[in-house]
Tab-separated table of C-alpha atoms in Angstrom:
chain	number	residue	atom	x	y	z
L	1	UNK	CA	-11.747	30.689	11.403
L	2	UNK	CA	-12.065	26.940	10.691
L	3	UNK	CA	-8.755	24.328	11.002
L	4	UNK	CA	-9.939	21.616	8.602
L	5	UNK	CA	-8.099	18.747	10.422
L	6	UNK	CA	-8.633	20.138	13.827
L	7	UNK	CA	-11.893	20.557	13.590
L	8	UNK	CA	-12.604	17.018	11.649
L	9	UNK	CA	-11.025	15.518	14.895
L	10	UNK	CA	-13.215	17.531	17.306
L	11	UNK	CA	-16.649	16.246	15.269
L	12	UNK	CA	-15.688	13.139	16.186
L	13	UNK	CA	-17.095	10.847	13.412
L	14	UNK	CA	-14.728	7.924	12.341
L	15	UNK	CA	-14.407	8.600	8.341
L	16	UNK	CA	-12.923	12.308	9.445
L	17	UNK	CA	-10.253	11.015	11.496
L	18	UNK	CA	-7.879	9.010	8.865
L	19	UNK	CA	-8.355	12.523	6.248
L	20	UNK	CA	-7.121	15.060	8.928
L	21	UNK	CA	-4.520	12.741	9.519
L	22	UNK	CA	-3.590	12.664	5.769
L	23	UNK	CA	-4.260	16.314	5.630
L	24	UNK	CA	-1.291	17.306	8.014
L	25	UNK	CA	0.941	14.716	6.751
L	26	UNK	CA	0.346	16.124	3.103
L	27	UNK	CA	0.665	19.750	3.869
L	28	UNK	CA	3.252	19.382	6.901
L	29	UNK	CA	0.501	21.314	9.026
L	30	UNK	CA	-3.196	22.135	9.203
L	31	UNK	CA	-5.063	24.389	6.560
L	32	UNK	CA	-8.005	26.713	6.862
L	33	UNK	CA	-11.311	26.583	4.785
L	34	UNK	CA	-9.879	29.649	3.064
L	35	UNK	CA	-7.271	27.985	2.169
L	36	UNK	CA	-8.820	25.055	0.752
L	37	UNK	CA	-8.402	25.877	-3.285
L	38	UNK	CA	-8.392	24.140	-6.722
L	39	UNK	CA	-5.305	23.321	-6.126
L	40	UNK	CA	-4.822	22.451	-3.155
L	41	UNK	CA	-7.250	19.656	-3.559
L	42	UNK	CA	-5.276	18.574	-6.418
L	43	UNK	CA	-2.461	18.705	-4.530
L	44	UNK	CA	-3.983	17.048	-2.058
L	45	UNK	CA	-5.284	14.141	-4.146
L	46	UNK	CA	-2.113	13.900	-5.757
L	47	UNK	CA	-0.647	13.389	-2.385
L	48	UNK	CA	-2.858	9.805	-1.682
L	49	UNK	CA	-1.797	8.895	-4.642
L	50	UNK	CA	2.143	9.234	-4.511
L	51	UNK	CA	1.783	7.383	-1.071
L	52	UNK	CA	0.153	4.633	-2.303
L	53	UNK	CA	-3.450	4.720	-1.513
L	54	UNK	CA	-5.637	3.011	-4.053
L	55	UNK	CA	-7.904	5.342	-6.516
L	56	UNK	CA	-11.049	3.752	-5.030
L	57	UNK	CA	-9.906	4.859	-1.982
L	58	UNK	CA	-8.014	8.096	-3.132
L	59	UNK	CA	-12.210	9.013	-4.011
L	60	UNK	CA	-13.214	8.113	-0.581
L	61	UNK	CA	-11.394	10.406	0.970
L	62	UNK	CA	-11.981	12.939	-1.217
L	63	UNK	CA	-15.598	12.726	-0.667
L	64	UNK	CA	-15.087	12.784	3.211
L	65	UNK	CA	-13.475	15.773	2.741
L	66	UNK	CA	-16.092	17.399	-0.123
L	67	UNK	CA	-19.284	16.325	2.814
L	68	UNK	CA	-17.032	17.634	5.811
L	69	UNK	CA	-16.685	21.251	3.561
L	70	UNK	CA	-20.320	21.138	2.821
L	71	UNK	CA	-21.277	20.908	6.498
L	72	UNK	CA	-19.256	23.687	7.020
L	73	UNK	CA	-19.829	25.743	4.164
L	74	UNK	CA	-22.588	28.175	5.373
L	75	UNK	CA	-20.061	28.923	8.466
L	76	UNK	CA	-16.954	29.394	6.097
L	77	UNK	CA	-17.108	28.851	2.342
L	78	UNK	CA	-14.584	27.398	0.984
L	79	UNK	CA	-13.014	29.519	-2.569
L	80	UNK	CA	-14.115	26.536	-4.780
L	81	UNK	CA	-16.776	27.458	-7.184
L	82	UNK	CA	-16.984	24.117	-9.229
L	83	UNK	CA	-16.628	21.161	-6.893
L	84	UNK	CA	-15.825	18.711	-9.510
L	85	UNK	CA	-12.016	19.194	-8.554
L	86	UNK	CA	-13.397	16.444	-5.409
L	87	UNK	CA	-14.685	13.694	-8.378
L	88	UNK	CA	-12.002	11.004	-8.530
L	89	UNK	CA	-13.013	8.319	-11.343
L	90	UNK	CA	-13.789	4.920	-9.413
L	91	UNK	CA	-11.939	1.905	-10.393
L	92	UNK	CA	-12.818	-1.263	-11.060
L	93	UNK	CA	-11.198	-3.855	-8.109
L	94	UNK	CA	-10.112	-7.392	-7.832
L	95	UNK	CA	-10.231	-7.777	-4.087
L	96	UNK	CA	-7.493	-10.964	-2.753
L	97	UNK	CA	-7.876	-13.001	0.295
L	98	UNK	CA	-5.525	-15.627	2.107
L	99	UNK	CA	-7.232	-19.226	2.045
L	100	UNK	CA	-6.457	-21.356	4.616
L	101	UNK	CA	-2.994	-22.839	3.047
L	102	UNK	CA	-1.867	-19.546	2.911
L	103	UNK	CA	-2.317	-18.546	6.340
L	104	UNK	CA	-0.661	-21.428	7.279
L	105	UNK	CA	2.180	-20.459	5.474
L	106	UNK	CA	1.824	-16.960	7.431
L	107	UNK	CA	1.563	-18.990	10.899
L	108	UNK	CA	4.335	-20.953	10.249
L	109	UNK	CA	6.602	-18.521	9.553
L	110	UNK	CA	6.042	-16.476	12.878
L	111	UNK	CA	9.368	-18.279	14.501
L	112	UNK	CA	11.573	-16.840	11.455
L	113	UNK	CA	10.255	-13.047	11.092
L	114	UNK	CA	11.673	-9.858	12.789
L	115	UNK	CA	9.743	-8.128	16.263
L	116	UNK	CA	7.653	-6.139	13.808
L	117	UNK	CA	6.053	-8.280	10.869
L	118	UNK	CA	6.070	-10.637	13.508
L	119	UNK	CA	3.652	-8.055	15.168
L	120	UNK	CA	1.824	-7.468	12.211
L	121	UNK	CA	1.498	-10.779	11.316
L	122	UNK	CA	-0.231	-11.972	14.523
L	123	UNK	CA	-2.588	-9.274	13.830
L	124	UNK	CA	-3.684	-10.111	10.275
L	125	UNK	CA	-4.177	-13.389	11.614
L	126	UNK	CA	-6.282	-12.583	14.570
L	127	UNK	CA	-8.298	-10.605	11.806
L	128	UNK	CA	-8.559	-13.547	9.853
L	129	UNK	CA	-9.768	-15.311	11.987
L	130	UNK	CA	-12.424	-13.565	14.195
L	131	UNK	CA	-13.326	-11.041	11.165
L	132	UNK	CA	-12.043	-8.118	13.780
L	133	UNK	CA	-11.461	-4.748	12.013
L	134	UNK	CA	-7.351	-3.585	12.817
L	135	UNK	CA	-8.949	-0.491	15.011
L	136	UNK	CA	-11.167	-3.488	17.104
L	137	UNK	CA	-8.535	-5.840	17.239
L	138	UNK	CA	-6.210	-2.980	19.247
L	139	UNK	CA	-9.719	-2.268	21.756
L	140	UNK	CA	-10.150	-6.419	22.100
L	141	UNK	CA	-8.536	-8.090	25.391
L	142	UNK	CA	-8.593	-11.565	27.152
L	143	UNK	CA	-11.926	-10.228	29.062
L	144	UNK	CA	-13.851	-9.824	25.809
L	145	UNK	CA	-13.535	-13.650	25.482
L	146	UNK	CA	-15.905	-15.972	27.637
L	147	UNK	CA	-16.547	-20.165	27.240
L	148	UNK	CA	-14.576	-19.802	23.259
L	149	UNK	CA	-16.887	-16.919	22.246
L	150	UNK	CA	-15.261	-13.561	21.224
L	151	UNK	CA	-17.868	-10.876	21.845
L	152	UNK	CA	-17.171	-6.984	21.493
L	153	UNK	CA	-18.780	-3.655	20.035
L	154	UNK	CA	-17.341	-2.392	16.624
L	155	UNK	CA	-15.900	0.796	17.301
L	156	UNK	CA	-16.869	1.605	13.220
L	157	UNK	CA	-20.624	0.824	13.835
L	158	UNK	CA	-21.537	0.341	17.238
L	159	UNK	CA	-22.611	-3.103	16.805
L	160	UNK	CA	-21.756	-5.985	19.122
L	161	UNK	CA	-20.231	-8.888	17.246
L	162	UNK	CA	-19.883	-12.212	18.964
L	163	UNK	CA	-17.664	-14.711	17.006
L	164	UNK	CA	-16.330	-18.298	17.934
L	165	UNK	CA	-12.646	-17.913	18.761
L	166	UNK	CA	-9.803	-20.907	19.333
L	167	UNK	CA	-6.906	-20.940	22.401
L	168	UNK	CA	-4.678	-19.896	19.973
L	169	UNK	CA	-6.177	-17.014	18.583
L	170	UNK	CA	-7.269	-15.559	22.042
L	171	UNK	CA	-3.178	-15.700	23.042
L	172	UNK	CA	-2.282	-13.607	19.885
L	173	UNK	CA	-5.088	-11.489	21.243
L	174	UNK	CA	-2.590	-11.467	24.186
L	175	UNK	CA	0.555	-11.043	22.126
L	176	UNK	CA	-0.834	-7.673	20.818
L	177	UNK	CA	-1.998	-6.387	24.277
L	178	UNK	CA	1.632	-6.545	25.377
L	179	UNK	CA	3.144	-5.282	22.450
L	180	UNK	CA	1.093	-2.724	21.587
L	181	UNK	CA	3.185	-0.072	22.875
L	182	UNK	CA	6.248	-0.712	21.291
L	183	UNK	CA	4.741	-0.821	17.685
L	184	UNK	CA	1.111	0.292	17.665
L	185	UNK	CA	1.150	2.602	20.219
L	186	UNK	CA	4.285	4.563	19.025
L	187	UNK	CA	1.688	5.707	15.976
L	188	UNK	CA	0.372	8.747	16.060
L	189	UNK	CA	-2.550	8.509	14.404
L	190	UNK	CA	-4.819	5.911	12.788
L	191	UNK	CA	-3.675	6.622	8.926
L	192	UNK	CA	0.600	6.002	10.094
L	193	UNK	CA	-0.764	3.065	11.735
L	194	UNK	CA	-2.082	1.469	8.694
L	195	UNK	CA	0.482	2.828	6.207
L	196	UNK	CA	3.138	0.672	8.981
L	197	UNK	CA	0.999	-2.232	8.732
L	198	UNK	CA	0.631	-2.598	5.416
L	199	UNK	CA	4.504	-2.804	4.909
L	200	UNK	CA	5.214	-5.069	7.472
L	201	UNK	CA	2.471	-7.240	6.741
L	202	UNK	CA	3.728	-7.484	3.102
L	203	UNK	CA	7.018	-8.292	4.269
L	204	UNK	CA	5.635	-10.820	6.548
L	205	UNK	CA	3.697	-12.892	3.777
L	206	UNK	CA	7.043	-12.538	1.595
L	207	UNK	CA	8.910	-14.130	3.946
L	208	UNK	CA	6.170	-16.548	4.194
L	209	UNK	CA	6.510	-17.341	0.573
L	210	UNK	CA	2.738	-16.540	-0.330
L	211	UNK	CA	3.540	-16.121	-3.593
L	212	UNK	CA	1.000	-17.549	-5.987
L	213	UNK	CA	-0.051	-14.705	-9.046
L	214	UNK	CA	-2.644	-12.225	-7.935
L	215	UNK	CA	-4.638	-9.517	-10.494
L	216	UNK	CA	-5.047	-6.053	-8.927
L	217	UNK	CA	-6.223	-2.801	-11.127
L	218	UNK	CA	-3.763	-0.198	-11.460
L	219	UNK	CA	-4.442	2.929	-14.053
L	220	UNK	CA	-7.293	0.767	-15.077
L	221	UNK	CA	-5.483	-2.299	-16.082
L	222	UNK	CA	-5.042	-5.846	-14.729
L	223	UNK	CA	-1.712	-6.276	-13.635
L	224	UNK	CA	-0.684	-9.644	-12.530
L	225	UNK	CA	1.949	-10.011	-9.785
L	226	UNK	CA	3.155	-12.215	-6.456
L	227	UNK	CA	0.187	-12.237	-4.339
L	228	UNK	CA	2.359	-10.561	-0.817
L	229	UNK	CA	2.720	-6.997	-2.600
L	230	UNK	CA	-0.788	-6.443	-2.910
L	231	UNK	CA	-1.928	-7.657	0.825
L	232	UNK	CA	-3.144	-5.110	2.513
L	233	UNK	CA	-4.782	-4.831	6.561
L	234	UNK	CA	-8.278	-5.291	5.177
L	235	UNK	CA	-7.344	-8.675	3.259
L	236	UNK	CA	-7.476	-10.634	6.950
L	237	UNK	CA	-11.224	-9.435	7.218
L	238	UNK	CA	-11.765	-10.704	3.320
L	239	UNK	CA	-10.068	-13.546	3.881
L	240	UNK	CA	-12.349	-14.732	6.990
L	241	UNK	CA	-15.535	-13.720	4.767
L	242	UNK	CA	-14.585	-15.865	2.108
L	243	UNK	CA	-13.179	-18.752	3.702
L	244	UNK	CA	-16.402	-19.505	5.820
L	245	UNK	CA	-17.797	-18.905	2.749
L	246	UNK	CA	-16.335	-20.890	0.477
L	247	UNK	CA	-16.945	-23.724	3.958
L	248	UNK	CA	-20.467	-23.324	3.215
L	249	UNK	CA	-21.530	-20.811	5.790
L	250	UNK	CA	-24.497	-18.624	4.752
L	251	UNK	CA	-23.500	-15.106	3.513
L	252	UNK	CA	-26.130	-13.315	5.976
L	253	UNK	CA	-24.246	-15.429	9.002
L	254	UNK	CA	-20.946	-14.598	7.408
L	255	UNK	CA	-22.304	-10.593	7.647
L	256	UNK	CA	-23.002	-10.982	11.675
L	257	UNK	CA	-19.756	-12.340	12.721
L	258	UNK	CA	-18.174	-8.892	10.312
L	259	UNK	CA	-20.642	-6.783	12.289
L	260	UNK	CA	-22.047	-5.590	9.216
L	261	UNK	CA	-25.513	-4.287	8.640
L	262	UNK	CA	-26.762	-6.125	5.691
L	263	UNK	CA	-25.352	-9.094	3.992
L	264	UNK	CA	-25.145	-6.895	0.855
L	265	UNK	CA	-21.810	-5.127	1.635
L	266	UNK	CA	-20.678	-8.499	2.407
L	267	UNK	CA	-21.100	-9.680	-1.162
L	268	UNK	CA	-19.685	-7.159	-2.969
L	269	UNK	CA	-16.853	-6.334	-1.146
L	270	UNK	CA	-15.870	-8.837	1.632
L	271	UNK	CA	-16.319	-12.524	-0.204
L	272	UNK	CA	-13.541	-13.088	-3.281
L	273	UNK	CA	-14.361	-16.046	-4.557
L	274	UNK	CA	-17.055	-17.980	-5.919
L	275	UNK	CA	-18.236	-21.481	-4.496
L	276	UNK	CA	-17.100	-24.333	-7.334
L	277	UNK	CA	-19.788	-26.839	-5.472
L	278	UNK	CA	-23.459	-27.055	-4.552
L	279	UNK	CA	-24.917	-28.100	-1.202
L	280	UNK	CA	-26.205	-31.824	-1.534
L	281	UNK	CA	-29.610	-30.492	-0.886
L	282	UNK	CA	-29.835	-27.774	-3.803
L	283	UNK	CA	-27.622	-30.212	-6.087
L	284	UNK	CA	-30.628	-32.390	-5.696
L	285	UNK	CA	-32.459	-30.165	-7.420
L	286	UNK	CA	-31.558	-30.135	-10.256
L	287	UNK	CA	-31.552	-33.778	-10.563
């Protein structure tokens, strides 16, 4: 007899980890393959949505959980005979980053903010500006940083990412090592620790005033509103991508320091923003 969340925990593999998470929190305990119905995946997928989770990602996690039942499903089939119940219909995004105004703002407010956005805020700038995913940036410690040079492996992909890194970003590093326990660590699993983050980190860049208009897609339509509600953990990576790039830094350089595999990913769903300016060198081209 097969525990869905239990045994998505024992395999192991990162992408399981968040949905077994969800899975308990959704059903207030663990469920069996032969429990896994119609609808219970509706009322499963229901369930990311009414918490907040964006549709695009809403389908991700449905499709962790359709591959996970597929491995399994010689073992234990699960009493689903048409898996299109899984199909969520992707959404068109408008991805938002901080530039470096903004972030300034975020620093600058630090002094003002309560013990937890402070927390959070620290950390989406730490991410902003070494790239570091939230689940590196809680692995990272002073001994990962040598002569101004960040270097770790990504936990996600097993890659080692080396990344210049200031005095002042290496003490936040700091800041979060002793604090970790008293926000972090008091999580109980990867999913509560984002859900936490994203509030306080909204809160944070409210208080910071970062309030210039911002599109995101909701129900399929463009809905305009103050920038602060729609940050999320994973704008501090998009906002490093897109700074260096709008600085002029090549997107294949830009996809090292995220640890990424190919610069592709990088481009679609990392950089926000188009350059408004040519180098000297390729403007001189065209003259």
């Amino acid at each position: 007899m097969i525990y869905i969340a239990q045994a998505m925990e024992e395999n192991g593999h990162p992408m399981y980890a968040p949905v077994a998470a969800y899975i308990r929190m959704c059903f207030g305990r663990d469920i069996r393959m032969d429990e896994l119905t119609k609808s219970k995946v509706i009322e499963f997928r229901d369930y990311l949505k009414r918490i907040g989770l964006a549709q695009n990602t809403v389908k991700n996690k449905l499709n962790v959980l359709r591959t996970f039942t597929n491995i399994y499903n010689e073992e234990e089939p699960i009493p689903i005979k048409d898996k299109k119940v899984f199909n969520v219909k992707r959404e068109d995004s408008v991805n938002i980053y901080l530039d470096k105004f903004e972030l300034t703002l975020l620093e600058k407010a630090i002094p003002r903010l309560s013990p937890a956005d402070r927390y959070y805020a620290v950390k989406f700038l730490v991410g902003a500006y070494t790239g570091c995913r939230q689940s590196d940036i809680l692995h990272i410690t002073p001994a990962h940083i040598s002569n101004g040079m960040l270097s770790y492996v990504a936990e996600k992909t097993g890659k080692k990412v080396t990344v210049p890194i200031t005095q002042k970003t290496a003490d936040w590093i700091t800041f979060i090592q002793e604090h970790y326990d008293e926000f972090d660590g008091a999580k109980s699993t990867p999913a509560s620790q984002r859900m936490v983050y994203n509030r306080h980190i909204r809160s944070a860049c409210k208080a910071a005033y970062i309030n210039a208009p911002a599109v995101r897609v909701r129900g399929g339509k463009e809905v305009t509103e103050p920038k602060w509600k729609i940050v999320t953990s994973h704008t501090a990576r998009r906002s490093f991508a897109t700074n260096l790039y709008l600085a002029g830094m090549d997107p294949h350089q830009v996809s090292k320091l995220l640890g990424h595999f190919s610069a592709e990913i990088t481009l679609r769903c990392y950089i926000c923003a188009e350059r408004t300016t040519m180098p000297e060198a390729a403007l001189a081209y065209f003259q």
